[in-house]
Amino acid sequence: VYPGEVFALVGPSGCGKTTTLRTIMGFEQAEAGEVLHDGRLLQGPGVWVPPERRGIGFVFQDYALFPHLTVIQNVMFGLPRRGWLLKRKGLPRRRRRQIAKEALWMVGLMGLEDRRPHDLSGGQQQLVALARAIAPGSRVILLDEPFSNLDPDLRLATRNEVRMLAHRARMAVVLVTHDQEEALSTADRLAVMRQGRLVQTGRPEEVYNHPRTAFVAQFLGRTNLIEAQAQGQEADTPLGAVRIDTPSRGKVTLSLRPEHLCLCAADDEGATAGVGQVVSREFKGHDMTFRVRLGTREYMVQTDYAAPFRVGDRVRLTPRASAAVVDASDANIPVSAE
């Protein structure tokens, strides 16, 4: 994970996302492998650096703010204090307060220093937790489902703040989320996890448009899985000839996103490839989702809000983008053969 980069870990519950974060932070000790931060070994054979000495900030899902402390006192809490009782060198109170103010300025909360957590909105509380994590000078911040408790509008605003802060302050941010849309829109790179392994890593557009496995295609958005016969850069499918992103030969499984299909009225003459019947229609304001039955199976199609088709209409499906050739051995659902 690079400076200024938001890196998202996505995957189903129990796949190891939070355990990965806790291992990076030092809350968990891995049985094997290494954790390195800027070339420094934090965990490995015979080496284990405690969490407070790793220089990494952690923002919990529930914020973990102290309700009896003010905003600035919460941010100051993680800074080392000077005093003989602690038996260590620390920062004088004035310097700690200055650092806390700078952290609050970075997250856009100046003027709220003397409020208490219950006087803030959920998004503001999350930003206080973020300020507390970056105040000690952490260059790596770990976020565990940080926006899940926020309403949709606040979630969007807060994650945009985090993204801009990461880029501006050149911090590396590792974000754990189960929200695929959040990962796609927020991350510079993402990794899809399954059963403790990184299945695929890359830019959101790359992983979304060119999934390597059926699991990745199904988990990261919606898709149509199609069995086909490939011949070079094309494959024969129930929709007709479809371009594919990986030259192949023989039986293959393709992933074709609903928005990569066009829907038009079927004429009564000519070829029948790709001709089916609309069986359901979901209007969502800015777009619509149709289900179209071809033969023994149904296909999802995403269109704009103006598509005129109704349940029962005969329509033709036409691919307008290449399909991705995927490994179907890890599919969540069986791929129906035509």
CSV table of C-alpha atoms in Angstrom, one decimal:
chain,number,residue,atom,x,y,z
A,1,VAL,CA,0.0,0.0,0.0
A,2,TYR,CA,1.5,3.3,-1.1
A,3,PRO,CA,1.6,6.8,0.4
A,4,GLY,CA,-1.6,8.7,-0.5
A,5,GLU,CA,-3.4,5.5,-1.5
A,6,VAL,CA,-6.7,4.2,-0.3
A,7,PHE,CA,-6.6,0.4,-0.4
A,8,ALA,CA,-9.8,-1.5,0.2
A,9,LEU,CA,-10.2,-5.1,1.4
A,10,VAL,CA,-13.6,-6.5,0.4
A,11,GLY,CA,-15.1,-9.9,0.9
A,12,PRO,CA,-17.9,-11.9,2.6
A,13,SER,CA,-18.2,-12.1,6.3
A,14,GLY,CA,-15.6,-14.4,7.9
A,15,CYS,CA,-13.1,-14.2,5.0
A,16,GLY,CA,-10.4,-12.6,7.2
A,17,LYS,CA,-10.7,-8.8,6.5
A,18,THR,CA,-10.7,-7.6,10.1
A,19,THR,CA,-8.2,-10.3,11.1
A,20,THR,CA,-5.8,-8.9,8.5
A,21,LEU,CA,-6.2,-5.4,9.9
A,22,ARG,CA,-5.7,-6.6,13.5
A,23,THR,CA,-2.6,-8.5,12.4
A,24,ILE,CA,-1.1,-5.4,10.7
A,25,MET,CA,-1.9,-3.4,13.8
A,26,GLY,CA,-0.4,-6.0,16.2
A,27,PHE,CA,-3.7,-6.9,18.0
A,28,GLU,CA,-3.3,-10.4,16.6
A,29,GLN,CA,-0.1,-12.4,16.1
A,30,ALA,CA,0.1,-14.3,12.8
A,31,GLU,CA,1.3,-18.0,12.7
A,32,ALA,CA,3.4,-17.3,9.7
A,33,GLY,CA,4.5,-14.5,7.3
A,34,GLU,CA,5.8,-11.0,7.9
A,35,VAL,CA,4.4,-7.5,8.5
A,36,LEU,CA,6.6,-4.7,7.1
A,37,HIS,CA,6.1,-1.0,7.4
A,38,ASP,CA,8.4,1.2,5.3
A,39,GLY,CA,11.0,-1.5,5.3
A,40,ARG,CA,10.8,-2.1,9.0
A,41,LEU,CA,10.0,-5.6,10.2
A,42,LEU,CA,7.1,-5.4,12.6
A,43,GLN,CA,6.3,-9.1,12.8
A,44,GLY,CA,8.2,-12.1,11.6
A,45,PRO,CA,10.3,-15.0,12.8
A,46,GLY,CA,11.4,-14.0,16.3
A,47,VAL,CA,10.1,-10.4,15.9
A,48,TRP,CA,7.0,-8.8,17.3
A,49,VAL,CA,6.6,-5.1,17.8
A,50,PRO,CA,3.8,-4.1,20.1
A,51,PRO,CA,0.9,-2.0,18.6
A,52,GLU,CA,1.8,1.2,20.3
A,53,ARG,CA,5.3,1.2,18.7
A,54,ARG,CA,4.2,0.4,15.2
A,55,GLY,CA,3.4,4.0,14.1
A,56,ILE,CA,0.1,2.8,12.7
A,57,GLY,CA,-3.4,4.4,13.5
A,58,PHE,CA,-6.5,2.3,13.9
A,59,VAL,CA,-10.1,3.6,13.6
A,60,PHE,CA,-12.7,1.3,15.1
A,61,GLN,CA,-16.1,0.7,13.6
A,62,ASP,CA,-17.9,2.1,16.7
A,63,TYR,CA,-15.4,5.1,17.0
A,64,ALA,CA,-14.4,4.2,20.6
A,65,LEU,CA,-14.5,7.8,21.7
A,66,PHE,CA,-14.5,8.6,25.4
A,67,PRO,CA,-18.0,10.2,26.2
A,68,HIS,CA,-16.7,12.2,29.2
A,69,LEU,CA,-13.9,13.9,27.3
A,70,THR,CA,-14.2,16.8,24.8
A,71,VAL,CA,-13.3,16.5,21.2
A,72,ILE,CA,-9.8,17.8,21.6
A,73,GLN,CA,-9.2,15.7,24.8
A,74,ASN,CA,-10.1,12.6,22.8
A,75,VAL,CA,-7.6,13.5,20.1
A,76,MET,CA,-4.9,14.3,22.7
A,77,PHE,CA,-5.5,11.0,24.5
A,78,GLY,CA,-3.2,9.1,22.2
A,79,LEU,CA,-0.3,11.5,22.4
A,80,PRO,CA,2.5,10.7,24.9
A,81,ARG,CA,2.3,12.8,28.1
A,82,ARG,CA,5.2,14.1,30.1
A,83,GLY,CA,5.3,13.2,33.8
A,84,TRP,CA,7.2,11.2,36.3
A,85,LEU,CA,4.4,8.8,36.9
A,86,LEU,CA,4.6,7.5,33.3
A,87,LYS,CA,8.4,7.1,33.7
A,88,ARG,CA,9.0,8.1,30.1
A,89,LYS,CA,9.6,11.2,28.1
A,90,GLY,CA,6.6,12.8,26.5
A,91,LEU,CA,5.1,16.0,25.2
A,92,PRO,CA,4.1,19.0,27.3
A,93,ARG,CA,0.4,19.7,27.3
A,94,ARG,CA,0.6,22.8,25.2
A,95,ARG,CA,2.4,20.9,22.4
A,96,ARG,CA,-0.1,18.0,22.6
A,97,ARG,CA,-3.0,20.5,22.3
A,98,GLN,CA,-1.3,22.1,19.3
A,99,ILE,CA,-0.9,18.7,17.6
A,100,ALA,CA,-4.5,17.8,18.3
A,101,LYS,CA,-5.7,21.1,16.8
A,102,GLU,CA,-3.7,20.4,13.7
A,103,ALA,CA,-5.2,17.0,13.4
A,104,LEU,CA,-8.7,18.4,13.8
A,105,TRP,CA,-7.9,21.0,11.1
A,106,MET,CA,-6.9,18.3,8.7
A,107,VAL,CA,-10.2,16.6,9.1
A,108,GLY,CA,-12.2,19.8,9.0
A,109,LEU,CA,-13.4,20.0,12.6
A,110,MET,CA,-11.9,23.2,13.8
A,111,GLY,CA,-14.3,25.1,16.1
A,112,LEU,CA,-15.6,21.9,17.6
A,113,GLU,CA,-12.8,21.3,20.1
A,114,ASP,CA,-14.8,21.8,23.3
A,115,ARG,CA,-17.8,19.7,22.3
A,116,ARG,CA,-18.4,16.2,23.6
A,117,PRO,CA,-19.0,13.2,21.3
A,118,HIS,CA,-22.8,13.1,22.0
A,119,ASP,CA,-23.0,16.7,20.7
A,120,LEU,CA,-21.7,15.6,17.3
A,121,SER,CA,-23.2,13.8,14.3
A,122,GLY,CA,-22.1,10.3,13.5
A,123,GLY,CA,-19.9,11.6,10.6
A,124,GLN,CA,-18.2,14.1,12.9
A,125,GLN,CA,-17.6,11.4,15.5
A,126,GLN,CA,-16.0,9.3,12.9
A,127,LEU,CA,-13.7,12.2,11.9
A,128,VAL,CA,-12.7,12.8,15.5
A,129,ALA,CA,-11.7,9.1,15.7
A,130,LEU,CA,-9.7,9.6,12.5
A,131,ALA,CA,-8.0,12.8,13.9
A,132,ARG,CA,-7.0,10.8,17.0
A,133,ALA,CA,-5.5,8.1,14.8
A,134,ILE,CA,-3.4,10.6,12.7
A,135,ALA,CA,-2.4,12.9,15.6
A,136,PRO,CA,0.6,10.8,16.7
A,137,GLY,CA,2.0,11.2,13.1
A,138,SER,CA,0.8,7.9,11.8
A,139,ARG,CA,1.5,7.5,8.1
A,140,VAL,CA,-0.6,4.3,7.8
A,141,ILE,CA,-4.3,4.4,8.9
A,142,LEU,CA,-6.4,1.2,9.3
A,143,LEU,CA,-10.2,1.7,9.0
A,144,ASP,CA,-12.5,-1.2,10.0
A,145,GLU,CA,-16.0,-0.8,8.5
A,146,PRO,CA,-15.7,3.0,9.3
A,147,PHE,CA,-18.9,4.2,7.6
A,148,SER,CA,-21.4,1.4,8.3
A,149,ASN,CA,-23.2,3.2,11.1
A,150,LEU,CA,-23.8,6.3,9.0
A,151,ASP,CA,-26.8,7.2,6.9
A,152,PRO,CA,-26.2,7.2,3.1
A,153,ASP,CA,-25.7,10.9,2.6
A,154,LEU,CA,-23.4,11.2,5.6
A,155,ARG,CA,-21.5,8.0,4.6
A,156,LEU,CA,-20.8,9.5,1.1
A,157,ALA,CA,-19.6,12.8,2.6
A,158,THR,CA,-17.4,11.2,5.2
A,159,ARG,CA,-15.7,8.7,2.9
A,160,ASN,CA,-15.0,11.6,0.4
A,161,GLU,CA,-13.3,13.5,3.3
A,162,VAL,CA,-11.2,10.4,4.1
A,163,ARG,CA,-10.2,10.0,0.5
A,164,MET,CA,-9.2,13.6,0.1
A,165,LEU,CA,-7.3,13.6,3.4
A,166,ALA,CA,-5.3,10.5,2.4
A,167,HIS,CA,-4.3,12.1,-0.9
A,168,ARG,CA,-3.5,15.5,0.6
A,169,ALA,CA,-1.5,14.2,3.6
A,170,ARG,CA,0.1,11.3,1.7
A,171,MET,CA,-1.2,8.8,4.1
A,172,ALA,CA,-1.6,5.1,3.3
A,173,VAL,CA,-5.2,4.0,4.2
A,174,VAL,CA,-6.3,0.4,4.4
A,175,LEU,CA,-10.1,0.3,4.4
A,176,VAL,CA,-12.1,-2.9,5.3
A,177,THR,CA,-15.7,-2.8,4.0
A,178,HIS,CA,-18.4,-5.2,2.9
A,179,ASP,CA,-20.0,-2.5,0.7
A,180,GLN,CA,-18.9,-3.2,-2.9
A,181,GLU,CA,-20.1,0.2,-4.1
A,182,GLU,CA,-18.1,1.9,-1.3
A,183,ALA,CA,-14.9,0.0,-2.3
A,184,LEU,CA,-15.3,0.7,-6.0
A,185,SER,CA,-15.9,4.4,-5.5
A,186,THR,CA,-13.5,5.1,-2.7
A,187,ALA,CA,-10.4,2.9,-3.3
A,188,ASP,CA,-7.5,3.6,-5.5
A,189,ARG,CA,-6.8,-0.1,-5.4
A,190,LEU,CA,-8.8,-3.0,-3.9
A,191,ALA,CA,-8.4,-6.7,-3.1
A,192,VAL,CA,-11.2,-9.2,-3.0
A,193,MET,CA,-10.7,-11.8,-0.2
A,194,ARG,CA,-12.1,-15.3,0.1
A,195,GLN,CA,-11.4,-17.8,2.9
A,196,GLY,CA,-8.3,-15.9,4.1
A,197,ARG,CA,-6.8,-15.4,0.7
A,198,LEU,CA,-6.5,-12.4,-1.7
A,199,VAL,CA,-8.3,-13.7,-4.8
A,200,GLN,CA,-7.6,-10.6,-7.0
A,201,THR,CA,-6.0,-7.3,-6.5
A,202,GLY,CA,-6.0,-4.2,-8.8
A,203,ARG,CA,-7.7,-0.9,-9.7
A,204,PRO,CA,-11.4,-1.0,-9.2
A,205,GLU,CA,-12.1,-0.7,-12.9
A,206,GLU,CA,-9.7,-3.5,-13.7
A,207,VAL,CA,-11.1,-5.9,-11.1
A,208,TYR,CA,-14.7,-5.1,-11.9
A,209,ASN,CA,-14.4,-5.3,-15.7
A,210,HIS,CA,-12.0,-8.2,-15.8
A,211,PRO,CA,-12.6,-10.5,-12.9
A,212,ARG,CA,-10.5,-13.6,-12.9
A,213,THR,CA,-13.0,-15.9,-11.2
A,214,ALA,CA,-16.7,-16.3,-11.0
A,215,PHE,CA,-16.6,-15.5,-7.3
A,216,VAL,CA,-15.0,-12.1,-7.9
A,217,ALA,CA,-17.5,-11.3,-10.7
A,218,GLN,CA,-20.4,-12.2,-8.5
A,219,PHE,CA,-19.2,-10.6,-5.3
A,220,LEU,CA,-18.2,-7.3,-6.9
A,221,GLY,CA,-21.5,-6.2,-8.3
A,222,ARG,CA,-23.9,-8.3,-10.3
A,223,THR,CA,-23.2,-10.3,-13.4
A,224,ASN,CA,-24.5,-12.9,-15.9
A,225,LEU,CA,-22.4,-16.1,-15.9
A,226,ILE,CA,-22.7,-17.8,-19.3
A,227,GLU,CA,-21.3,-21.1,-20.6
A,228,ALA,CA,-19.9,-20.8,-24.1
A,229,GLN,CA,-17.6,-22.2,-26.7
A,230,ALA,CA,-14.6,-20.0,-27.4
A,231,GLN,CA,-12.8,-19.7,-30.7
A,232,GLY,CA,-10.0,-17.2,-30.3
A,233,GLN,CA,-11.3,-13.8,-29.4
A,234,GLU,CA,-14.9,-14.7,-29.8
A,235,ALA,CA,-17.3,-17.2,-28.1
A,236,ASP,CA,-20.6,-18.7,-29.3
A,237,THR,CA,-23.3,-18.0,-26.7
A,238,PRO,CA,-27.1,-18.0,-26.5
A,239,LEU,CA,-26.8,-14.2,-27.3
A,240,GLY,CA,-24.8,-14.9,-30.5
A,241,ALA,CA,-21.1,-14.3,-31.0
A,242,VAL,CA,-19.6,-12.4,-28.1
A,243,ARG,CA,-16.1,-10.8,-27.9
A,244,ILE,CA,-14.0,-12.1,-25.0
A,245,ASP,CA,-11.2,-10.4,-23.1
A,246,THR,CA,-8.9,-13.4,-23.1
A,247,PRO,CA,-8.2,-15.4,-26.3
A,248,SER,CA,-9.4,-19.0,-25.6
A,249,ARG,CA,-10.6,-22.2,-27.2
A,250,GLY,CA,-13.1,-24.7,-26.1
A,251,LYS,CA,-15.6,-24.6,-23.3
A,252,VAL,CA,-15.4,-21.4,-21.2
A,253,THR,CA,-17.4,-19.5,-18.6
A,254,LEU,CA,-18.0,-15.9,-19.3
A,255,SER,CA,-19.0,-13.0,-17.0
A,256,LEU,CA,-21.1,-10.3,-18.7
A,257,ARG,CA,-22.2,-7.3,-16.6
A,258,PRO,CA,-25.9,-6.3,-16.8
A,259,GLU,CA,-24.9,-2.8,-18.0
A,260,HIS,CA,-22.8,-4.3,-20.7
A,261,LEU,CA,-26.0,-5.6,-22.4
A,262,CYS,CA,-28.2,-3.5,-24.8
A,263,LEU,CA,-32.0,-4.1,-24.9
A,264,CYS,CA,-34.0,-3.4,-28.0
A,265,ALA,CA,-37.3,-4.5,-29.5
A,266,ALA,CA,-37.2,-7.9,-31.2
A,267,ASP,CA,-38.4,-8.0,-34.8
A,268,ASP,CA,-40.5,-11.0,-35.9
A,269,GLU,CA,-38.1,-11.9,-38.7
A,270,GLY,CA,-34.4,-12.8,-38.9
A,271,ALA,CA,-32.2,-14.6,-36.5
A,272,THR,CA,-33.5,-15.6,-33.0
A,273,ALA,CA,-30.2,-15.5,-31.2
A,274,GLY,CA,-30.5,-13.2,-28.1
A,275,VAL,CA,-34.3,-12.9,-28.4
A,276,GLY,CA,-36.2,-13.4,-25.2
A,277,GLN,CA,-39.1,-12.2,-23.0
A,278,VAL,CA,-39.1,-9.6,-20.2
A,279,VAL,CA,-40.1,-11.4,-17.0
A,280,SER,CA,-39.5,-8.5,-14.5
A,281,ARG,CA,-38.8,-4.8,-14.4
A,282,GLU,CA,-37.4,-2.7,-11.5
A,283,PHE,CA,-37.6,1.0,-11.8
A,284,LYS,CA,-35.1,2.8,-9.5
A,285,GLY,CA,-35.4,6.4,-10.7
A,286,HIS,CA,-32.1,6.9,-12.4
A,287,ASP,CA,-32.0,3.5,-14.0
A,288,MET,CA,-33.9,0.2,-14.5
A,289,THR,CA,-33.1,-3.4,-14.1
A,290,PHE,CA,-34.8,-6.0,-16.3
A,291,ARG,CA,-34.8,-9.8,-16.2
A,292,VAL,CA,-35.1,-11.4,-19.6
A,293,ARG,CA,-35.7,-15.1,-20.1
A,294,LEU,CA,-33.8,-16.8,-22.9
A,295,GLY,CA,-34.4,-20.5,-23.2
A,296,THR,CA,-34.1,-22.1,-19.7
A,297,ARG,CA,-32.4,-19.2,-17.9
A,298,GLU,CA,-32.7,-15.5,-17.1
A,299,TYR,CA,-30.4,-12.6,-17.8
A,300,MET,CA,-30.1,-9.3,-16.0
A,301,VAL,CA,-29.9,-6.1,-18.0
A,302,GLN,CA,-29.3,-2.6,-16.7
A,303,THR,CA,-30.6,0.3,-18.7
A,304,ASP,CA,-31.2,4.0,-18.3
A,305,TYR,CA,-34.5,5.3,-16.9
A,306,ALA,CA,-36.1,5.8,-20.3
A,307,ALA,CA,-36.3,2.1,-21.5
A,308,PRO,CA,-39.9,1.6,-22.7
A,309,PHE,CA,-40.1,-2.2,-22.2
A,310,ARG,CA,-42.8,-3.9,-20.0
A,311,VAL,CA,-43.2,-7.4,-18.6
A,312,GLY,CA,-44.1,-9.8,-21.4
A,313,ASP,CA,-42.4,-7.8,-24.2
A,314,ARG,CA,-40.2,-9.7,-26.7
A,315,VAL,CA,-36.7,-8.1,-26.8
A,316,ARG,CA,-33.3,-8.7,-28.1
A,317,LEU,CA,-30.1,-8.7,-26.0
A,318,THR,CA,-27.0,-7.5,-27.6
A,319,PRO,CA,-23.6,-7.3,-25.8
A,320,ARG,CA,-21.9,-3.9,-26.2
A,321,ALA,CA,-18.6,-4.9,-24.4
A,322,SER,CA,-16.3,-7.8,-24.2
A,323,ALA,CA,-17.2,-10.6,-21.8
A,324,ALA,CA,-14.6,-11.7,-19.2
A,325,VAL,CA,-13.4,-15.3,-19.3
A,326,VAL,CA,-13.5,-16.5,-15.6
A,327,ASP,CA,-12.6,-19.6,-13.6
A,328,ALA,CA,-16.0,-20.9,-12.5
A,329,SER,CA,-14.7,-23.4,-9.9
A,330,ASP,CA,-15.4,-21.0,-7.1
A,331,ALA,CA,-18.8,-19.8,-8.2
A,332,ASN,CA,-21.4,-19.3,-5.5
A,333,ILE,CA,-24.2,-20.6,-7.7
A,334,PRO,CA,-24.2,-23.2,-10.5
A,335,VAL,CA,-23.8,-21.9,-14.0
A,336,SER,CA,-26.8,-23.0,-16.0
A,337,ALA,CA,-26.1,-24.6,-19.3
A,338,GLU,CA,-28.3,-23.8,-22.3
